[in-house]
XYZ file of C-alpha atoms in Angstrom:
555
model
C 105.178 -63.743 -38.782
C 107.916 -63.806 -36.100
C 110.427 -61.554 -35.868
C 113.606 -61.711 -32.793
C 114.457 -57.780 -32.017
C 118.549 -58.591 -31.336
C 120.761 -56.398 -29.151
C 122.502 -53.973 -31.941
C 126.200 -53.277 -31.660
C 126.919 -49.653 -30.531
C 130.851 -49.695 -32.281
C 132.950 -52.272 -33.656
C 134.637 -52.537 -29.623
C 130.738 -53.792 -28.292
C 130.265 -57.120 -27.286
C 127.943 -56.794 -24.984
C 124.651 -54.540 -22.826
C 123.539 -54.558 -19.676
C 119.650 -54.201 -19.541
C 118.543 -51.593 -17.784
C 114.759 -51.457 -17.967
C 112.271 -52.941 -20.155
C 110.044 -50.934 -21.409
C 106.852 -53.259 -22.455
C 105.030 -56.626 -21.771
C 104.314 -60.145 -23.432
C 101.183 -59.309 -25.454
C 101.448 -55.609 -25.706
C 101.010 -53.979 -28.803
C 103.722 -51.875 -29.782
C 104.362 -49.433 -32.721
C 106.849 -48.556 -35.153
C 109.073 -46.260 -32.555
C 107.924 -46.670 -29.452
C 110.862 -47.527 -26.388
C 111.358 -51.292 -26.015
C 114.071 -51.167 -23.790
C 117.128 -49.163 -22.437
C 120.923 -50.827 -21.992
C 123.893 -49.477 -20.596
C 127.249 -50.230 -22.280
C 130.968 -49.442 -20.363
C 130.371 -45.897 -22.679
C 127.064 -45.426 -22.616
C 123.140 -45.784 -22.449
C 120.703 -45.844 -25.440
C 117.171 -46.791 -26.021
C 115.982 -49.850 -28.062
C 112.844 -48.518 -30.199
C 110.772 -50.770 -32.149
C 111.279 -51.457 -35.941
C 107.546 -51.934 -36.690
C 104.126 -52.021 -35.659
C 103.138 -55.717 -34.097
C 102.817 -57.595 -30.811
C 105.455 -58.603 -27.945
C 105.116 -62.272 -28.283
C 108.626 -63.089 -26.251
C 110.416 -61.809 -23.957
C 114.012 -63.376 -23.439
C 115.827 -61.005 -20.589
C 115.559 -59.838 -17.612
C 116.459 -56.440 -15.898
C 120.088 -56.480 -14.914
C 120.806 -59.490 -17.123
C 123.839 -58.428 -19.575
C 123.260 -60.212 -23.032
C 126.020 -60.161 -25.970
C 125.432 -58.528 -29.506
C 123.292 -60.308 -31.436
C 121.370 -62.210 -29.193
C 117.253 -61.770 -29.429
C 115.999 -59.459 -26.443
C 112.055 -59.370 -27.694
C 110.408 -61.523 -29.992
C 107.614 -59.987 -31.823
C 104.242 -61.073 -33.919
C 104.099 -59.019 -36.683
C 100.934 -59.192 -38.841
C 101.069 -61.930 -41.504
C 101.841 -60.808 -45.308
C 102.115 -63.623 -47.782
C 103.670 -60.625 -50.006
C 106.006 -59.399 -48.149
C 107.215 -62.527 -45.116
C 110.171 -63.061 -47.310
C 111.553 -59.785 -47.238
C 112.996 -57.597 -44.769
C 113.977 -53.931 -44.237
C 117.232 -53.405 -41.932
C 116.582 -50.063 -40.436
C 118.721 -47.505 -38.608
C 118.000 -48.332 -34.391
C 118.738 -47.224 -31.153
C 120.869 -43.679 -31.498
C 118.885 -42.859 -28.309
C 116.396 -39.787 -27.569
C 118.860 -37.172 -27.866
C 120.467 -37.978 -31.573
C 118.285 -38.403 -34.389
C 120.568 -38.584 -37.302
C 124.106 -40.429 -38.009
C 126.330 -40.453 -41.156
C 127.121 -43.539 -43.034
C 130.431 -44.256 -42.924
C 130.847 -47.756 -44.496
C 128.879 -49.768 -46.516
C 130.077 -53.886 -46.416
C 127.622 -54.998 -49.174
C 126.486 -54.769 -52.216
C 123.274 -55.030 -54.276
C 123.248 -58.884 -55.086
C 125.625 -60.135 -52.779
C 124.190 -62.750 -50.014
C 123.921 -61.857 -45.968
C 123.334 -63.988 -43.183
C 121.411 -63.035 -40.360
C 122.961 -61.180 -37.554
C 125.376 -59.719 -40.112
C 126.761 -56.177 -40.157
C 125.447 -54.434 -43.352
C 126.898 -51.122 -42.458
C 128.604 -49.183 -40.337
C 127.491 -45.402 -39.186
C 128.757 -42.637 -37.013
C 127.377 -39.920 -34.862
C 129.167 -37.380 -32.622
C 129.373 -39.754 -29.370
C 129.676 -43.043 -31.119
C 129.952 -45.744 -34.106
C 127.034 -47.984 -34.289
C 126.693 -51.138 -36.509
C 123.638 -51.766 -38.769
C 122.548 -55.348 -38.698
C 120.223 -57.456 -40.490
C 117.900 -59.738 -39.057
C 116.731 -62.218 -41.765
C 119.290 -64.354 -43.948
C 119.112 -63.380 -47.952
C 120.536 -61.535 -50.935
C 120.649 -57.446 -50.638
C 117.900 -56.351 -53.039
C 117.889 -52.759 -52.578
C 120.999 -50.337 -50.679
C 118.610 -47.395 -49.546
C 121.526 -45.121 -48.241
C 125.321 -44.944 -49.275
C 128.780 -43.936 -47.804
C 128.318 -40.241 -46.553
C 124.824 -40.249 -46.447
C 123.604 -38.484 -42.952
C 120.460 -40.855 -42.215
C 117.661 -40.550 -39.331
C 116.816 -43.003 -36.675
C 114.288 -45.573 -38.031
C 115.555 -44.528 -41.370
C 115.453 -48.023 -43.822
C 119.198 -48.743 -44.936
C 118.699 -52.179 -46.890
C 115.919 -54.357 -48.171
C 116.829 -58.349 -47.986
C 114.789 -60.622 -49.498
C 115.047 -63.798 -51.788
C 117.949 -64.000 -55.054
C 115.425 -63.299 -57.729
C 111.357 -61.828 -57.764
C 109.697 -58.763 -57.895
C 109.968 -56.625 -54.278
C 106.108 -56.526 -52.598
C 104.084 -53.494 -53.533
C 103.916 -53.197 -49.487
C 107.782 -52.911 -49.017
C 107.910 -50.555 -51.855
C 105.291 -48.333 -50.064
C 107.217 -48.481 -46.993
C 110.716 -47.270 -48.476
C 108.855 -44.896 -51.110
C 110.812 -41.752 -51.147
C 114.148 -43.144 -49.380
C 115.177 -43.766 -52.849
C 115.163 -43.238 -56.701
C 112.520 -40.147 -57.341
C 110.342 -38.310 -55.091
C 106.297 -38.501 -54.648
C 104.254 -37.963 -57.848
C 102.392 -35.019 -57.842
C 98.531 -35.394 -58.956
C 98.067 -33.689 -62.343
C 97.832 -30.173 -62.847
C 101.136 -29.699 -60.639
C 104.395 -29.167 -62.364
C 107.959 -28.662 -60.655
C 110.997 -26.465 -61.622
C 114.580 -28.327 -60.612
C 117.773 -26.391 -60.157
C 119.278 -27.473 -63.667
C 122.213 -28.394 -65.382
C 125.112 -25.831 -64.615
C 127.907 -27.493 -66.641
C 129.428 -30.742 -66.788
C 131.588 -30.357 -63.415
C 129.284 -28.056 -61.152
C 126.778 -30.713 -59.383
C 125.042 -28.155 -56.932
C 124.125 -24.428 -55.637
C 123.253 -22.520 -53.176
C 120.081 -20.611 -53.170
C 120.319 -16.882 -52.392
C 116.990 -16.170 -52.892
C 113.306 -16.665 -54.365
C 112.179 -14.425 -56.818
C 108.774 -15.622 -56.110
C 106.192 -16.099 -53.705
C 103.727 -18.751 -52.941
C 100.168 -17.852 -54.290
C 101.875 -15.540 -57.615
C 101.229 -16.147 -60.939
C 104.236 -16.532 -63.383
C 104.673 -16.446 -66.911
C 107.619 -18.502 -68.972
C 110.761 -17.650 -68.317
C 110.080 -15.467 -65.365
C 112.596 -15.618 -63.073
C 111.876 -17.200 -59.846
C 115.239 -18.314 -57.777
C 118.490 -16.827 -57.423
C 121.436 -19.522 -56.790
C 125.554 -18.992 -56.278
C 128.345 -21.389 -57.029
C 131.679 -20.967 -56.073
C 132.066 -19.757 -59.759
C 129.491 -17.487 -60.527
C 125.565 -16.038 -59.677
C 122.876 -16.718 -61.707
C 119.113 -16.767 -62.041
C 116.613 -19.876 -62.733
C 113.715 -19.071 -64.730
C 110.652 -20.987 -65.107
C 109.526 -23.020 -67.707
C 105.962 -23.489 -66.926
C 103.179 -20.989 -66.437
C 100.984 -20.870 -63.415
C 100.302 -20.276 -60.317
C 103.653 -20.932 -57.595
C 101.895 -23.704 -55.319
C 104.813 -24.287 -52.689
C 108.127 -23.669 -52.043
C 110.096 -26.520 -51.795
C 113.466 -25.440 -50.791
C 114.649 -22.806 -48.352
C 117.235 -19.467 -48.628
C 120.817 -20.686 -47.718
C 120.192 -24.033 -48.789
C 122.544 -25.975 -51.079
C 120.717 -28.114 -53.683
C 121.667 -30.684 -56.076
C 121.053 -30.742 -59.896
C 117.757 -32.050 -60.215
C 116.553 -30.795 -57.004
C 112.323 -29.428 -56.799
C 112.948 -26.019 -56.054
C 109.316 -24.688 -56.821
C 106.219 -26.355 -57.229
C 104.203 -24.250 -60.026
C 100.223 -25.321 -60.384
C 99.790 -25.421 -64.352
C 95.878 -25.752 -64.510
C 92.641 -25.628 -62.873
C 92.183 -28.935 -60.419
C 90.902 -30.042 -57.030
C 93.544 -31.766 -56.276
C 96.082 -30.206 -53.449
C 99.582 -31.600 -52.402
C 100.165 -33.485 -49.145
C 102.450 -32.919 -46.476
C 103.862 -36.491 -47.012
C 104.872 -35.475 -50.922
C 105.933 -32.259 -49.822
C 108.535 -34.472 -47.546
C 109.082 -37.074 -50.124
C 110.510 -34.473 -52.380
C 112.865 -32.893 -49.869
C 113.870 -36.441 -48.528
C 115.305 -36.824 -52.369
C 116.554 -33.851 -52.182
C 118.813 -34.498 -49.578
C 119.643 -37.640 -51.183
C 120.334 -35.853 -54.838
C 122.778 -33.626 -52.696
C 124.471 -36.757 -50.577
C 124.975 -38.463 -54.262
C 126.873 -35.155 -55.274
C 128.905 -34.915 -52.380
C 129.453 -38.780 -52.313
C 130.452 -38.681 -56.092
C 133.371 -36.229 -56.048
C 137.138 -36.496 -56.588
C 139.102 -37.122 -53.316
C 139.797 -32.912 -53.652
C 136.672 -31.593 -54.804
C 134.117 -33.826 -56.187
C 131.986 -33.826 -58.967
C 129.572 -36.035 -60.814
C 127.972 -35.818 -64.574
C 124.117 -35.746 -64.052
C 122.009 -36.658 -66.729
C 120.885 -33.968 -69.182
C 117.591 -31.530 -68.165
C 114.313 -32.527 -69.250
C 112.455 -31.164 -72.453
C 111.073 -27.401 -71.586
C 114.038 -26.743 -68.625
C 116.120 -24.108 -68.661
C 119.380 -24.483 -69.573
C 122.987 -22.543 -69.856
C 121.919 -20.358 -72.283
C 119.129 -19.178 -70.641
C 121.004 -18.259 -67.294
C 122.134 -14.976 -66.749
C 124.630 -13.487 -64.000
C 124.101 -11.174 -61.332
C 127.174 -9.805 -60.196
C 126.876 -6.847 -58.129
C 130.174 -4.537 -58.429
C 131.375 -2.384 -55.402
C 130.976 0.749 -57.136
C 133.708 2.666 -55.116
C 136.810 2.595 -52.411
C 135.599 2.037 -49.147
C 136.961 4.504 -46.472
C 139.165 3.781 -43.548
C 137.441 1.742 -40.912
C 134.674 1.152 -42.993
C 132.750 -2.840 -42.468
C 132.838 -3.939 -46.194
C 129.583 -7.018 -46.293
C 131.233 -9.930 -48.594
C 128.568 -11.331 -51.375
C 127.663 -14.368 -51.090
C 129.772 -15.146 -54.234
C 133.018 -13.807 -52.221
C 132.368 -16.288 -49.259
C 131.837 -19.112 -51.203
C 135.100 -18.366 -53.450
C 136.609 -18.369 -50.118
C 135.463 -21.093 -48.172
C 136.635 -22.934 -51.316
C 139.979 -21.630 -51.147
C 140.044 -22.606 -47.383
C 139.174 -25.632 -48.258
C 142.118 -25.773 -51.290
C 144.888 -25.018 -48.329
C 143.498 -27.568 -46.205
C 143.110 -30.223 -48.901
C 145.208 -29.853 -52.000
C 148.910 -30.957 -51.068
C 150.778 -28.615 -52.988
C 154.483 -27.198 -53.636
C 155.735 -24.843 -56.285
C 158.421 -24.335 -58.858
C 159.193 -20.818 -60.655
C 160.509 -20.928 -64.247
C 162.109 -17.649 -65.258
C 161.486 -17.461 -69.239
C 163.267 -15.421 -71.625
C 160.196 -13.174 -73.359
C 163.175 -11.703 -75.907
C 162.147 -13.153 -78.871
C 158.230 -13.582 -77.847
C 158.095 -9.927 -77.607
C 158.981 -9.252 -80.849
C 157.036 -12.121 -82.335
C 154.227 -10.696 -80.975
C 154.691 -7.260 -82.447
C 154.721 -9.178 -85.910
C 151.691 -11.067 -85.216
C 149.739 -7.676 -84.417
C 150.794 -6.075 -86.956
C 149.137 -8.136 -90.149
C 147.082 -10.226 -87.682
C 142.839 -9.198 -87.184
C 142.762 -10.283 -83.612
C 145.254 -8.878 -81.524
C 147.168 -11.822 -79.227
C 148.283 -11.131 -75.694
C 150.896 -12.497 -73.603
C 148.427 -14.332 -71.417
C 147.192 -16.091 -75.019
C 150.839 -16.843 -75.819
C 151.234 -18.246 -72.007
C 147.934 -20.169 -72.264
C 148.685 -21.865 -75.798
C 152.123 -22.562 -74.367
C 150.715 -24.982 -71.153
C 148.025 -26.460 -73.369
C 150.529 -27.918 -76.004
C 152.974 -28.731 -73.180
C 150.379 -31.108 -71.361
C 150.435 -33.287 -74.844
C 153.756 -34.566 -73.677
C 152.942 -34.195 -69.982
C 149.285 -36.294 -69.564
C 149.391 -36.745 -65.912
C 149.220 -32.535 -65.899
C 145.569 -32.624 -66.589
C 144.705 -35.498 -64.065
C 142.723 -35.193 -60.994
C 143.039 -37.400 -58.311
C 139.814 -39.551 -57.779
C 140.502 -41.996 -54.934
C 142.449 -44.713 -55.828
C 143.266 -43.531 -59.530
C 144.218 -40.336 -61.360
C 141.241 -39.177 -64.000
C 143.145 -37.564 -66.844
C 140.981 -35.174 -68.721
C 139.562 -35.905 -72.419
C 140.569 -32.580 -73.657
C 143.111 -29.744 -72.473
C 141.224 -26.673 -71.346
C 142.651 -23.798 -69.778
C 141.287 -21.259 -67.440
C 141.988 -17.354 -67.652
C 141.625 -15.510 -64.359
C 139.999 -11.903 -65.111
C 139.041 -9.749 -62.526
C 135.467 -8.576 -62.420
C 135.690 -5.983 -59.726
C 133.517 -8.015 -57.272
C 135.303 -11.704 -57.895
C 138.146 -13.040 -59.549
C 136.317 -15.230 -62.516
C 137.888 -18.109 -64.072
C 136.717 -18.335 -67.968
C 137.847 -21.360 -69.551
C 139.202 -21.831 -73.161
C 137.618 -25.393 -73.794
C 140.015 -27.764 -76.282
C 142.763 -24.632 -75.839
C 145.443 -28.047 -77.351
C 143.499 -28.181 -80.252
C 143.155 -24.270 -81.177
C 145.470 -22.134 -83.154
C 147.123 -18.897 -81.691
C 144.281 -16.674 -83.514
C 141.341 -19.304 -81.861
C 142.621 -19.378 -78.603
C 143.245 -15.318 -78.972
C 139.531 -14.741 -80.007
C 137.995 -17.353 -77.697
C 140.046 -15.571 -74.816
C 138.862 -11.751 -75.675
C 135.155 -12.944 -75.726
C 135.475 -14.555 -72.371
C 136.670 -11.450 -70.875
C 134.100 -9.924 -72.566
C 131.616 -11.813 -70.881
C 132.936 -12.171 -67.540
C 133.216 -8.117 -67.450
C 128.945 -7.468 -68.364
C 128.095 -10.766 -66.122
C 126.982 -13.304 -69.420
C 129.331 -16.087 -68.418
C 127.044 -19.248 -68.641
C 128.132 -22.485 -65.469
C 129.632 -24.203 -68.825
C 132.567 -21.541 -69.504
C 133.511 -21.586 -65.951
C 134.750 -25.082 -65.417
C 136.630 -27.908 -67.083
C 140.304 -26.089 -66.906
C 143.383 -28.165 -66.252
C 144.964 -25.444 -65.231
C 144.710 -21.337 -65.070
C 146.616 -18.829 -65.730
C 147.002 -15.610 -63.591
C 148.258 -12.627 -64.500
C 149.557 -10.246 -62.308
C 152.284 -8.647 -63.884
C 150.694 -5.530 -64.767
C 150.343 -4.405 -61.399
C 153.909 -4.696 -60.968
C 154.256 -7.849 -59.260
C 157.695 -9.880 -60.201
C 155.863 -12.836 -59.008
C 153.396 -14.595 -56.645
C 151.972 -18.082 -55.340
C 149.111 -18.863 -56.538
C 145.775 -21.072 -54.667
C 145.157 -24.197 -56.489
C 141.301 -23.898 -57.169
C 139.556 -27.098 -55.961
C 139.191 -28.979 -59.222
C 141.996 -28.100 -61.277
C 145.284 -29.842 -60.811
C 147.559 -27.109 -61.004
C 147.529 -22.779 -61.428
C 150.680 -20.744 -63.251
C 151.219 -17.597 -61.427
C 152.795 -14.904 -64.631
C 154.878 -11.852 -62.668
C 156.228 -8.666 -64.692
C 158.414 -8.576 -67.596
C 161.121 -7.029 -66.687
C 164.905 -6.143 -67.976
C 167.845 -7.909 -66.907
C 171.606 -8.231 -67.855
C 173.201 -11.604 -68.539
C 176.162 -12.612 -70.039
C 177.036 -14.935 -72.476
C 180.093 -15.890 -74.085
C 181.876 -12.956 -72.456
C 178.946 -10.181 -73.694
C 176.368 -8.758 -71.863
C 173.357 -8.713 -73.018
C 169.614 -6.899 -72.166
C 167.274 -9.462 -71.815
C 163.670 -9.114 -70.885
C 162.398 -11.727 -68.478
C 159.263 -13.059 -67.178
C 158.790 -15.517 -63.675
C 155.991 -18.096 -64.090
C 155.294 -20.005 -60.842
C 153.223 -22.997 -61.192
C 151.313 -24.584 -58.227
C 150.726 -28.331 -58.255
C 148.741 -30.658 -56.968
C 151.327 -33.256 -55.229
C 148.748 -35.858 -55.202
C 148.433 -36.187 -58.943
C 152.029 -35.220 -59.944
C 155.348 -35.518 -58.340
C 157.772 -32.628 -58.544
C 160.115 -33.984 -61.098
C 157.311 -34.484 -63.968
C 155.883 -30.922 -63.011
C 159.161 -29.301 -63.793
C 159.720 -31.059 -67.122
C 156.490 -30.143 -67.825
C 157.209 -26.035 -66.838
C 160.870 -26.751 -68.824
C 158.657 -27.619 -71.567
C 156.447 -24.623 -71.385
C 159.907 -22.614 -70.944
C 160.954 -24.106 -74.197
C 157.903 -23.226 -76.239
C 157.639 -19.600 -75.302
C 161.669 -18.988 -75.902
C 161.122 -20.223 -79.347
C 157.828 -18.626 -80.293
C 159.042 -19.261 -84.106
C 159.000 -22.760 -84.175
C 156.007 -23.327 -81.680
C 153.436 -20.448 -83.100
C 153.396 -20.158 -86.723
């Protein structure tokens, strides 16, 4: 079989090369990577390495000879396979020595959809230059190996084209084996633990640290890794017994739901794992984490993996570890953040940089809600807060407001299936944010008592991943520290955050009286992509109205 190696496109703006050297002779046999030839564009030079193994047949240039995209430089003779000569992997060429890697940044086709040769399937960037992927063989795209925001290596395979209908060759499957869909099997005997489920809106972690060493024995339910989110820390515990064969992953890595963290050897076998699994399972790794990233909303992305396999761990098996600074540090003193501080603020960086937001402050008339409250203590058995008045308040607002609970997800707004509110609480080490799932469809007394066990929680560090997410928006309460009223950060994720100041005493005067009134400033933040300013302030007028008639809105 014959196959034309074409001169690739270095950025949409190439139309042409200017050959340099060539690197190789009619007849030679070459292999998969070795230097065909080098070519000079008005930019820049790169190297021409060879797709596959096989033999120069052709060659159509000459040194100094410039020759426009597309057209065939080499011809080569690959060895015949009846299995395989209709099919054809398009592969990631010519970066040059120096880069190895490049990030996909647009995709033109789709699974199904028919190509022509000399086609751009996709389009991918490095940190000198854009570079088109092209394929070489006319057909239908039977298999998209990478996707938009995947960071790919040089040779890597991006497509498989082959005929409209028929199973793909065994050989072609070997070849892209472990580019996509599940890593290397393991021979029996080996088990793996994954980093599991953490909730429906948290799709990775970072690993602190392993518990474990290669060569221990552990038991079920041993811990063996300790991960962060920018919620919370937590501990994975194994679900097999045996004897910890490798370590998959490293310390300061972020992995993806379903990543192989540990390999654990379950029984007695002469069977060892290869280096080329070993890699397998960290090249889906990488791609578990790229489909995370990929999958997010436009502010901070998410995806809903599927649920953890029989024997896993799950939320109620995870367990915090918060450490609390036990006492004031003195002047001049270098305070070391945890790693759960840095990520909460590398996530708030990335809030200011990325959320679009403005602010509108409400000043609410607490009169009558004060003394309400004082009823509803006094007969009630859970005792209700303001923060659980507040809370109930913006849940049953965002019935008539919708677009409050949205998050912006490229081209559309994703409105949440059920109002939850968050509840910052201060832990002494991190602000947590607890969240009071289906808060719209709880009484006062519910959302009270769902609210003190949260705090409860987040205070001894038994917060599972599931109670930390899935909040429209938060309150924050700072009005006990004297504070008439503040600004809060939009957390990435949530569209908006309500900022509660003081209550404090003020004079007004109506219809020629003065009166004492006590007061109380709610600021909301908003994000301006989902909402406009208008709907976000008959939304707070809303909230206004509920709390100054705690009466009619409570009982």
């Amino acid at each position: 079989m014959e196959k034309d190696i074409t001169l690739p496109a270095f950025g949409s703006s190439m139309k042409e090369g200017l050959i340099v050297t060539i690197l190789v002779e009619k007849g030679q046999k070459v292999s998969k990577g070795d230097k065909l030839f080098e070519l000079e564009t008005d930019k820049a030079s790169y190297d021409m390495k060879c797709p596959e193994d096989g033999t120069v047949s052709e060659i159509f240039v000459g040194i100094d000879q410039t020759v426009p995209v597309g057209e065939p430089v080499i011809r080569l003779e690959i060895p015949d396979s009846k299995e395989s000569e209709d099919f054809h992997i398009v592969r990631l060429s010519g970066l040059g020595d120096d880069t190895d890697e490049a990030v996909v940044a647009e995709i033109y086709y789709k699974i199904g959809d028919h190509i022509k040769k000399g086609s751009v399937i996709a389009e991918v960037e490095t940190d000198k230059a854009a570079f088109d992927v092209i394929s070489e063989k006319d057909g239908w795209v039977r298999e998209l190996l990478a996707s938009e925001g995947d960071e790919i290596n040089n040779g890597c395979p991006v497509a498989v084209i082959g005929p409209e209908a028929g199973e793909i060759p065994s050989d072609i499957k070997k070849e892209i084996e472990g580019v996509s869909g599940e890593s290397a099997e393991l021979p029996d005997g080996f088990e793996v633990v994954k980093l599991p489920r953490l909730g429906e809106e948290t799709k990775s972690a970072v690993i602190s640290a392993f518990l474990c060493e290669e060569g221990e024995n552990v038991q079920k339910s041993d811990p063996l890794i300790e991960i962060e989110t920018d919620k919370a820390a937590m501990e994975v515990e194994s679900h097999l017994s045996g004897m910890v064969e490798c370590i998959v992953a490293e310390e300061g890595e972020e992995a993806a739901v379903g990543a192989v963290l540990v390999i654990v050897k379950t029984e007695q076998s002469e069977s060892s794992i290869s280096g080329e699994q070993i890699e397998s399972i960290k090249q889906n790794n990488k791609n578990l984490l790229n489909e995370a990233k990929r999958s997010e909303p436009e502010n901070f992305r998410f995806e809903e993996f599927g649920d953890l396999q029989e024997g896993q761990v799950n939320d109620s098996d995870v367990s915090q570890s918060l450490t609390v600074i036990p006492e004031t540090p003195d002047r001049g003193e270098t305070v070391p953040l945890s790693r759960v501080q840095k990520i909460i603020g590398e996530r708030m960086v990335f809030s200011k940089q990325n959320i679009p937001c403005f602010y509108l402050n409400s000043v609410v008339d607490f009169t009558e809600l004060i003394e309400y409250r004082k009823q509803v203590n006094a007969y009630g058995d859970v005792k209700v807060s303001f923060n659980d008045f507040i809370m109930k308040a913006a849940a049953d607002a965002m019935k008539d407001y919708p677009l409050m609970t949205g998050q912006a997800a490229g081209d559309h707004i994703k409105l949440a299936e059920e109002i939850s509110i968050g509840l910052a609480v201060d832990t002494g080490e991190a602000l947590l944010v607890p969240v009071c799932k289906n808060a719209a469809g709880k009484s006062l007394r519910e959302t009270a008592l769902t609210n003190k066990q949260l705090i409860e929680k987040a205070q001894t560090g038994s917060l599972t991943a599931g109670e930390l997410e899935g909040a429209s928006t938060a309150i924050s309460n700072l009005g006990n520290l004297g504070i008439d009223w503040f600004i809060p950060i939009v957390p990435p994720g949530q569209t908006s955050i309500i900022g509660v100041g003081r209550i404090k005493e003020t004079l007004t005067k109506r219809g020629g009286e003065i009166q004492a009134k006590q007061v109380c400033t709610l600021t909301i933040s908003v994000d301006h992509k989902v909402v406009n300013g208008a709907y976000a302030a008959q939304y707070m007028d809303k909230v206004r109205q509920i709390l100054e008639s705690p009466n009619e809105n409570f009982n």
